[in-house]
PDB file of C-alpha atoms and ligand atoms in Angstrom:
ATOM      1  CA  MET W   1       8.506  55.793  29.063  1.00  0.00           C
ATOM      2  CA  VAL W   2       4.696  57.508  29.639  1.00  0.00           C
ATOM      3  CA  MET W   3       4.481  60.848  30.495  1.00  0.00           C
ATOM      4  CA  THR W   4       1.752  62.000  32.652  1.00  0.00           C
ATOM      5  CA  LEU W   5       0.110  65.404  31.239  1.00  0.00           C
ATOM      6  CA  SER W   6       1.258  67.110  34.206  1.00  0.00           C
ATOM      7  CA  SER W   7       5.240  66.519  33.596  1.00  0.00           C
ATOM      8  CA  SER W   8       5.667  69.536  31.361  1.00  0.00           C
ATOM      9  CA  TYR W   9       8.331  68.676  28.688  1.00  0.00           C
ATOM     10  CA  ALA W  10      10.303  72.124  29.390  1.00  0.00           C
ATOM     11  CA  GLN W  11      10.206  70.578  33.454  1.00  0.00           C
ATOM     12  CA  GLN W  12      11.611  67.448  31.806  1.00  0.00           C
ATOM     13  CA  LYS W  13      14.123  68.508  29.436  1.00  0.00           C
ATOM     14  CA  PHE W  14      15.094  70.884  32.260  1.00  0.00           C
ATOM     15  CA  LYS W  15      15.682  68.682  34.796  1.00  0.00           C
ATOM     16  CA  SER W  16      18.572  69.498  37.442  1.00  0.00           C
ATOM     17  CA  PHE W  17      21.009  67.158  38.501  1.00  0.00           C
ATOM     18  CA  LYS W  18      21.722  66.952  42.016  1.00  0.00           C
ATOM     19  CA  THR W  19      25.211  65.871  41.258  1.00  0.00           C
ATOM     20  CA  TRP W  20      26.509  69.191  39.982  1.00  0.00           C
ATOM     21  CA  ASN W  21      29.879  70.227  41.784  1.00  0.00           C
ATOM     22  CA  LYS W  22      29.011  72.750  44.611  1.00  0.00           C
ATOM     23  CA  ASN W  23      31.656  75.259  43.995  1.00  0.00           C
ATOM     24  CA  VAL W  24      32.151  78.537  42.750  1.00  0.00           C
ATOM     25  CA  VAL W  25      34.733  77.201  40.219  1.00  0.00           C
ATOM     26  CA  ILE W  26      34.531  78.030  36.473  1.00  0.00           C
ATOM     27  CA  ALA W  27      37.468  76.659  33.911  1.00  0.00           C
ATOM     28  CA  HIS W  28      38.174  79.132  31.739  1.00  0.00           C
ATOM     29  CA  ARG W  29      38.680  77.996  28.283  1.00  0.00           C
ATOM     30  CA  GLY W  30      38.748  74.396  30.053  1.00  0.00           C
ATOM     31  CA  ALA W  31      41.205  73.594  32.595  1.00  0.00           C
ATOM     32  CA  TRP W  32      43.942  74.158  30.025  1.00  0.00           C
ATOM     33  CA  LYS W  33      47.224  75.957  32.223  1.00  0.00           C
ATOM     34  CA  ALA W  34      48.523  73.842  34.848  1.00  0.00           C
ATOM     35  CA  LYS W  35      48.675  70.372  32.417  1.00  0.00           C
ATOM     36  CA  GLY W  36      49.927  72.260  29.120  1.00  0.00           C
ATOM     37  CA  LEU W  37      47.270  71.557  27.571  1.00  0.00           C
ATOM     38  CA  PRO W  38      45.410  73.262  24.143  1.00  0.00           C
ATOM     39  CA  GLU W  39      42.806  75.882  25.432  1.00  0.00           C
ATOM     40  CA  ASN W  40      39.026  75.206  24.630  1.00  0.00           C
ATOM     41  CA  SER W  41      40.026  71.453  23.731  1.00  0.00           C
ATOM     42  CA  ILE W  42      38.093  68.210  24.928  1.00  0.00           C
ATOM     43  CA  ALA W  43      40.946  67.500  26.890  1.00  0.00           C
ATOM     44  CA  ALA W  44      40.936  70.516  28.604  1.00  0.00           C
ATOM     45  CA  LEU W  45      37.074  70.146  29.442  1.00  0.00           C
ATOM     46  CA  ASN W  46      37.881  66.539  30.870  1.00  0.00           C
ATOM     47  CA  GLU W  47      40.400  67.871  32.960  1.00  0.00           C
ATOM     48  CA  ALA W  48      37.995  70.533  34.440  1.00  0.00           C
ATOM     49  CA  VAL W  49      35.865  67.560  35.225  1.00  0.00           C
ATOM     50  CA  ARG W  50      38.563  65.639  36.748  1.00  0.00           C
ATOM     51  CA  ILE W  51      39.530  68.245  39.178  1.00  0.00           C
ATOM     52  CA  GLY W  52      36.143  68.969  40.145  1.00  0.00           C
ATOM     53  CA  CYS W  53      35.030  72.420  38.762  1.00  0.00           C
ATOM     54  CA  HIS W  54      31.331  73.596  38.826  1.00  0.00           C
ATOM     55  CA  GLY W  55      31.501  74.549  34.902  1.00  0.00           C
ATOM     56  CA  ALA W  56      33.732  74.137  32.064  1.00  0.00           C
ATOM     57  CA  GLU W  57      33.375  77.368  29.915  1.00  0.00           C
ATOM     58  CA  PHE W  58      34.146  77.208  26.119  1.00  0.00           C
ATOM     59  CA  ASP W  59      33.659  79.872  23.170  1.00  0.00           C
ATOM     60  CA  VAL W  60      31.534  78.819  19.923  1.00  0.00           C
ATOM     61  CA  HIS W  61      31.824  79.778  16.390  1.00  0.00           C
ATOM     62  CA  MET W  62      30.569  78.686  12.852  1.00  0.00           C
ATOM     63  CA  THR W  63      32.237  77.663   9.868  1.00  0.00           C
ATOM     64  CA  ALA W  64      31.707  78.886   6.122  1.00  0.00           C
ATOM     65  CA  ASP W  65      29.928  75.415   6.129  1.00  0.00           C
ATOM     66  CA  SER W  66      27.680  75.752   9.053  1.00  0.00           C
ATOM     67  CA  ILE W  67      29.393  73.345  11.562  1.00  0.00           C
ATOM     68  CA  LEU W  68      29.560  74.827  15.126  1.00  0.00           C
ATOM     69  CA  VAL W  69      33.481  74.516  16.319  1.00  0.00           C
ATOM     70  CA  VAL W  70      35.380  75.388  19.761  1.00  0.00           C
ATOM     71  CA  ASN W  71      37.752  78.114  19.591  1.00  0.00           C
ATOM     72  CA  HIS W  72      38.549  81.329  21.565  1.00  0.00           C
ATOM     73  CA  ASP W  73      39.374  83.817  18.420  1.00  0.00           C
ATOM     74  CA  ALA W  74      37.610  84.043  15.121  1.00  0.00           C
ATOM     75  CA  ASP W  75      40.915  82.654  13.948  1.00  0.00           C
ATOM     76  CA  PHE W  76      42.221  78.715  14.426  1.00  0.00           C
ATOM     77  CA  LEU W  77      45.573  78.977  14.038  1.00  0.00           C
ATOM     78  CA  GLY W  78      45.668  81.401  11.261  1.00  0.00           C
ATOM     79  CA  LEU W  79      42.475  80.180   9.395  1.00  0.00           C
ATOM     80  CA  PRO W  80      39.348  82.507   9.615  1.00  0.00           C
ATOM     81  CA  ILE W  81      36.743  80.148  11.065  1.00  0.00           C
ATOM     82  CA  GLU W  82      33.688  81.753   9.795  1.00  0.00           C
ATOM     83  CA  LYS W  83      35.703  81.447   6.148  1.00  0.00           C
ATOM     84  CA  SER W  84      36.787  77.941   6.345  1.00  0.00           C
ATOM     85  CA  THR W  85      35.081  74.937   5.874  1.00  0.00           C
ATOM     86  CA  TYR W  86      35.509  72.152   8.759  1.00  0.00           C
ATOM     87  CA  ALA W  87      37.069  69.987   6.048  1.00  0.00           C
ATOM     88  CA  GLU W  88      39.527  73.388   5.779  1.00  0.00           C
ATOM     89  CA  LEU W  89      40.147  73.504   9.375  1.00  0.00           C
ATOM     90  CA  LYS W  90      40.847  69.850   9.867  1.00  0.00           C
ATOM     91  CA  ALA W  91      44.080  70.701   8.334  1.00  0.00           C
ATOM     92  CA  LYS W  92      45.674  71.835  11.287  1.00  0.00           C
ATOM     93  CA  GLN W  93      45.606  70.314  14.708  1.00  0.00           C
ATOM     94  CA  LEU W  94      45.780  71.771  18.465  1.00  0.00           C
ATOM     95  CA  SER W  95      49.230  70.912  20.253  1.00  0.00           C
ATOM     96  CA  ASN W  96      47.944  67.327  21.894  1.00  0.00           C
ATOM     97  CA  GLY W  97      46.875  66.186  18.506  1.00  0.00           C
ATOM     98  CA  GLU W  98      43.179  67.048  18.657  1.00  0.00           C
ATOM     99  CA  TYR W  99      41.419  68.439  15.600  1.00  0.00           C
ATOM    100  CA  ILE W 100      39.625  71.798  16.356  1.00  0.00           C
ATOM    101  CA  PRO W 101      36.276  70.401  18.558  1.00  0.00           C
ATOM    102  CA  THR W 102      32.596  70.724  16.658  1.00  0.00           C
ATOM    103  CA  VAL W 103      30.048  71.765  19.634  1.00  0.00           C
ATOM    104  CA  GLU W 104      28.654  68.544  18.903  1.00  0.00           C
ATOM    105  CA  SER W 105      31.325  66.613  20.013  1.00  0.00           C
ATOM    106  CA  TYR W 106      32.458  68.681  23.056  1.00  0.00           C
ATOM    107  CA  LEU W 107      28.952  68.164  24.333  1.00  0.00           C
ATOM    108  CA  LYS W 108      29.125  64.477  23.800  1.00  0.00           C
ATOM    109  CA  ALA W 109      32.365  64.775  25.809  1.00  0.00           C
ATOM    110  CA  GLY W 110      30.840  66.734  28.807  1.00  0.00           C
ATOM    111  CA  MET W 111      27.545  64.760  28.762  1.00  0.00           C
ATOM    112  CA  LYS W 112      29.470  61.469  29.773  1.00  0.00           C
ATOM    113  CA  GLN W 113      29.239  63.312  33.078  1.00  0.00           C
ATOM    114  CA  LYS W 114      26.766  65.051  35.557  1.00  0.00           C
ATOM    115  CA  ASN W 115      29.337  67.189  37.748  1.00  0.00           C
ATOM    116  CA  THR W 116      30.183  69.822  35.907  1.00  0.00           C
ATOM    117  CA  ARG W 117      28.177  72.148  33.839  1.00  0.00           C
ATOM    118  CA  LEU W 118      29.030  73.537  30.234  1.00  0.00           C
ATOM    119  CA  VAL W 119      29.305  76.914  29.768  1.00  0.00           C
ATOM    120  CA  LEU W 120      28.660  77.901  26.485  1.00  0.00           C
ATOM    121  CA  GLU W 121      30.096  81.377  25.118  1.00  0.00           C
ATOM    122  CA  ILE W 122      28.652  82.165  21.834  1.00  0.00           C
ATOM    123  CA  LYS W 123      30.866  84.418  19.864  1.00  0.00           C
ATOM    124  CA  PRO W 124      29.374  87.061  18.178  1.00  0.00           C
ATOM    125  CA  SER W 125      30.111  86.967  14.168  1.00  0.00           C
ATOM    126  CA  LYS W 126      32.231  89.016  12.004  1.00  0.00           C
ATOM    127  CA  ALA W 127      29.342  89.413   9.430  1.00  0.00           C
ATOM    128  CA  GLY W 128      27.253  91.574  11.827  1.00  0.00           C
ATOM    129  CA  LYS W 129      23.691  90.881  13.958  1.00  0.00           C
ATOM    130  CA  GLY W 130      21.897  88.633  11.130  1.00  0.00           C
ATOM    131  CA  GLN W 131      24.775  86.548  11.458  1.00  0.00           C
ATOM    132  CA  ASP W 132      24.420  86.469  15.281  1.00  0.00           C
ATOM    133  CA  LEU W 133      21.341  85.365  15.003  1.00  0.00           C
ATOM    134  CA  ILE W 134      21.495  82.494  12.614  1.00  0.00           C
ATOM    135  CA  LEU W 135      24.349  81.665  15.449  1.00  0.00           C
ATOM    136  CA  ALA W 136      22.418  81.713  18.311  1.00  0.00           C
ATOM    137  CA  ALA W 137      19.619  79.232  16.926  1.00  0.00           C
ATOM    138  CA  LYS W 138      21.932  77.054  15.333  1.00  0.00           C
ATOM    139  CA  VAL W 139      23.474  76.148  18.986  1.00  0.00           C
ATOM    140  CA  VAL W 140      20.285  76.337  20.692  1.00  0.00           C
ATOM    141  CA  GLU W 141      19.394  73.527  17.957  1.00  0.00           C
ATOM    142  CA  MET W 142      22.411  71.315  18.453  1.00  0.00           C
ATOM    143  CA  VAL W 143      21.748  71.555  22.312  1.00  0.00           C
ATOM    144  CA  LYS W 144      18.186  70.502  21.513  1.00  0.00           C
ATOM    145  CA  LYS W 145      19.303  67.562  19.671  1.00  0.00           C
ATOM    146  CA  LEU W 146      21.686  66.399  21.864  1.00  0.00           C
ATOM    147  CA  LYS W 147      19.088  66.898  24.706  1.00  0.00           C
ATOM    148  CA  ALA W 148      22.038  68.809  26.309  1.00  0.00           C
ATOM    149  CA  GLU W 149      19.623  70.765  27.989  1.00  0.00           C
ATOM    150  CA  PRO W 150      20.593  70.248  31.689  1.00  0.00           C
ATOM    151  CA  TRP W 151      24.334  70.915  31.430  1.00  0.00           C
ATOM    152  CA  VAL W 152      24.638  74.132  29.561  1.00  0.00           C
ATOM    153  CA  ASP W 153      24.892  77.829  30.734  1.00  0.00           C
ATOM    154  CA  TYR W 154      24.658  80.269  27.335  1.00  0.00           C
ATOM    155  CA  ILE W 155      27.038  83.448  28.021  1.00  0.00           C
ATOM    156  CA  SER W 156      27.876  86.189  25.532  1.00  0.00           C
ATOM    157  CA  PHE W 157      28.808  89.350  24.775  1.00  0.00           C
ATOM    158  CA  SER W 158      25.852  90.213  22.678  1.00  0.00           C
ATOM    159  CA  TYR W 159      22.521  91.080  24.370  1.00  0.00           C
ATOM    160  CA  PRO W 160      20.828  90.042  21.172  1.00  0.00           C
ATOM    161  CA  ILE W 161      22.226  86.580  20.475  1.00  0.00           C
ATOM    162  CA  LEU W 162      21.127  85.648  23.987  1.00  0.00           C
ATOM    163  CA  LYS W 163      17.604  87.503  23.961  1.00  0.00           C
ATOM    164  CA  LYS W 164      17.742  85.086  20.352  1.00  0.00           C
ATOM    165  CA  VAL W 165      17.924  81.999  22.931  1.00  0.00           C
ATOM    166  CA  LYS W 166      16.035  83.040  25.470  1.00  0.00           C
ATOM    167  CA  ALA W 167      13.209  83.412  22.411  1.00  0.00           C
ATOM    168  CA  ILE W 168      13.641  80.116  21.181  1.00  0.00           C
ATOM    169  CA  GLU W 169      14.579  78.078  24.229  1.00  0.00           C
ATOM    170  CA  PRO W 170      12.406  80.060  27.371  1.00  0.00           C
ATOM    171  CA  GLU W 171      14.278  77.859  29.868  1.00  0.00           C
ATOM    172  CA  ALA W 172      17.545  78.137  28.970  1.00  0.00           C
ATOM    173  CA  LYS W 173      19.868  79.911  31.412  1.00  0.00           C
ATOM    174  CA  LEU W 174      21.551  82.980  30.280  1.00  0.00           C
ATOM    175  CA  ALA W 175      24.222  85.297  31.751  1.00  0.00           C
ATOM    176  CA  TYR W 176      25.513  88.319  30.235  1.00  0.00           C
ATOM    177  CA  LEU W 177      29.264  89.255  29.750  1.00  0.00           C
ATOM    178  CA  ALA W 178      29.817  92.667  28.503  1.00  0.00           C
ATOM    179  CA  GLY W 179      29.200  94.532  31.957  1.00  0.00           C
ATOM    180  CA  ASP W 180      26.772  97.408  31.042  1.00  0.00           C
ATOM    181  CA  VAL W 181      23.564  96.530  31.792  1.00  0.00           C
ATOM    182  CA  SER W 182      21.760  96.488  35.562  1.00  0.00           C
ATOM    183  CA  LEU W 183      20.990  93.537  37.266  1.00  0.00           C
ATOM    184  CA  GLU W 184      17.599  95.027  37.223  1.00  0.00           C
ATOM    185  CA  GLN W 185      17.475  95.150  33.173  1.00  0.00           C
ATOM    186  CA  LEU W 186      19.365  91.682  33.223  1.00  0.00           C
ATOM    187  CA  LYS W 187      16.354  90.073  35.657  1.00  0.00           C
ATOM    188  CA  ALA W 188      13.288  92.140  33.327  1.00  0.00           C
ATOM    189  CA  ASP W 189      14.509  90.266  30.401  1.00  0.00           C
ATOM    190  CA  GLY W 190      14.652  86.535  32.023  1.00  0.00           C
ATOM    191  CA  PHE W 191      18.292  86.352  32.503  1.00  0.00           C
ATOM    192  CA  ASP W 192      19.607  83.925  35.437  1.00  0.00           C
ATOM    193  CA  GLY W 193      22.656  86.212  35.955  1.00  0.00           C
ATOM    194  CA  ALA W 194      25.532  88.914  35.607  1.00  0.00           C
ATOM    195  CA  ASP W 195      28.904  87.704  34.049  1.00  0.00           C
ATOM    196  CA  TYR W 196      31.242  90.832  34.228  1.00  0.00           C
ATOM    197  CA  HIS W 197      34.789  91.635  34.846  1.00  0.00           C
ATOM    198  CA  TYR W 198      36.087  91.514  38.398  1.00  0.00           C
ATOM    199  CA  SER W 199      36.413  94.978  38.491  1.00  0.00           C
ATOM    200  CA  VAL W 200      32.884  96.465  37.203  1.00  0.00           C
ATOM    201  CA  TYR W 201      31.925  94.730  40.463  1.00  0.00           C
ATOM    202  CA  LYS W 202      34.092  97.083  42.753  1.00  0.00           C
ATOM    203  CA  LYS W 203      31.688 100.020  42.054  1.00  0.00           C
ATOM    204  CA  GLY W 204      27.926  99.768  43.784  1.00  0.00           C
ATOM    205  CA  GLU W 205      26.253  97.169  45.327  1.00  0.00           C
ATOM    206  CA  TRP W 206      26.157  94.118  43.008  1.00  0.00           C
ATOM    207  CA  PHE W 207      26.146  91.312  45.313  1.00  0.00           C
ATOM    208  CA  ALA W 208      23.438  92.624  48.027  1.00  0.00           C
ATOM    209  CA  LYS W 209      20.996  93.504  44.918  1.00  0.00           C
ATOM    210  CA  ALA W 210      22.002  90.197  42.885  1.00  0.00           C
ATOM    211  CA  LYS W 211      20.869  88.168  45.988  1.00  0.00           C
ATOM    212  CA  ALA W 212      17.447  90.255  46.475  1.00  0.00           C
ATOM    213  CA  LEU W 213      16.414  90.158  42.721  1.00  0.00           C
ATOM    214  CA  GLY W 214      17.464  85.952  42.624  1.00  0.00           C
ATOM    215  CA  LEU W 215      20.406  86.497  40.223  1.00  0.00           C
ATOM    216  CA  THR W 216      23.752  85.164  40.255  1.00  0.00           C
ATOM    217  CA  ILE W 217      27.041  86.687  40.316  1.00  0.00           C
ATOM    218  CA  ASN W 218      29.765  85.337  38.212  1.00  0.00           C
ATOM    219  CA  ALA W 219      33.206  87.171  37.698  1.00  0.00           C
ATOM    220  CA  TRP W 220      35.947  86.748  34.840  1.00  0.00           C
ATOM    221  CA  THR W 221      38.840  85.915  34.588  1.00  0.00           C
ATOM    222  CA  VAL W 222      39.912  85.913  38.108  1.00  0.00           C
ATOM    223  CA  ASN W 223      43.324  84.705  38.225  1.00  0.00           C
ATOM    224  CA  ASP W 224      44.852  86.913  41.115  1.00  0.00           C
ATOM    225  CA  PRO W 225      44.329  85.507  44.853  1.00  0.00           C
ATOM    226  CA  ALA W 226      43.398  88.665  46.046  1.00  0.00           C
ATOM    227  CA  ASP W 227      40.739  89.102  43.414  1.00  0.00           C
ATOM    228  CA  MET W 228      39.403  85.930  44.099  1.00  0.00           C
ATOM    229  CA  LYS W 229      39.619  85.982  48.295  1.00  0.00           C
ATOM    230  CA  TRP W 230      37.600  89.860  47.500  1.00  0.00           C
ATOM    231  CA  LEU W 231      35.282  87.889  45.501  1.00  0.00           C
ATOM    232  CA  LEU W 232      34.589  84.861  47.861  1.00  0.00           C
ATOM    233  CA  GLU W 233      34.581  87.655  50.959  1.00  0.00           C
ATOM    234  CA  ASN W 234      31.427  88.854  49.103  1.00  0.00           C
ATOM    235  CA  LYS W 235      30.134  86.020  48.188  1.00  0.00           C
ATOM    236  CA  VAL W 236      29.982  85.647  44.946  1.00  0.00           C
ATOM    237  CA  ASP W 237      28.197  82.933  43.031  1.00  0.00           C
ATOM    238  CA  PHE W 238      31.181  81.754  40.060  1.00  0.00           C
ATOM    239  CA  ILE W 239      34.656  82.611  39.475  1.00  0.00           C
ATOM    240  CA  THR W 240      35.667  82.286  35.866  1.00  0.00           C
ATOM    241  CA  THR W 241      39.111  81.683  36.110  1.00  0.00           C
ATOM    242  CA  ASN W 242      42.585  80.693  34.197  1.00  0.00           C
ATOM    243  CA  GLU W 243      43.915  78.985  37.557  1.00  0.00           C
ATOM    244  CA  PRO W 244      41.126  76.545  38.815  1.00  0.00           C
ATOM    245  CA  GLU W 245      43.691  74.730  40.923  1.00  0.00           C
ATOM    246  CA  LEU W 246      44.963  78.040  42.795  1.00  0.00           C
ATOM    247  CA  LEU W 247      40.997  78.876  43.625  1.00  0.00           C
ATOM    248  CA  PHE W 248      40.560  75.431  44.778  1.00  0.00           C
ATOM    249  CA  ALA W 249      43.653  75.677  46.863  1.00  0.00           C
ATOM    250  CA  LEU W 250      42.379  79.311  48.073  1.00  0.00           C
ATOM    251  CA  ILE W 251      38.915  78.101  48.849  1.00  0.00           C
ATOM    252  CA  ASN W 252      40.311  74.627  50.714  1.00  0.00           C
ATOM    253  CA  LYS W 253      42.284  76.526  52.498  1.00  0.00           C
ATOM    254  CA  ARG W 254      39.168  79.139  54.414  1.00  0.00           C
TER     255      ARG W 254
HETATM  256 MG1   MG N   1      35.017  82.770  26.589  1.00  0.00          MG
END
């Protein structure tokens, strides 16, 4: 295909699909709970896709031999991920028989469809900030290698990690998790939104201000219907939940 000079590479790379599911539901670590699937498994990702979530969230660490893997904790079934090789981690299996997913395999599975976005959380390293920046660069490199840019939203509790992602990939979509930075600052730093614990939003004028600034509001991890209702009434953009089916039921009742 011949590209014209006017179609910038960035626009090509980040072309947005029109097929994303238009709802607020982000499945936290995939949709695992209702079906008894392991969190952060490819099965849980596929279930989030099957039930029509807007996004499936997952957590990323790096092994001692620099393989990016998907797991919530810094330990995988008792093995410290950063101090273990990928081969060592493959000695253990998730309850459904999957090995710890590599980020490569997870993204490839997610890229088979264009309805559910892949919400990639970069977990800070135990080895400190230097390692965090290496990890951030590795993750962006993998997303680039797979041409997964249109699917991926980046989130992290580490501000430096997200700033590093932005420095390498200015078009990347970012939301910060820790709840201690103002919307004005997020906007100034080129972030796309806040992804804070829902209790943070109960104080102050977050929703109106985000709308005025053109930022999105995502809330984690919301499992109680009363909290979900409050957020929906405030026209939240996204709700990250362990109970995506329950959230869909609430939305469909409205
Ligand atoms: Mg997470």
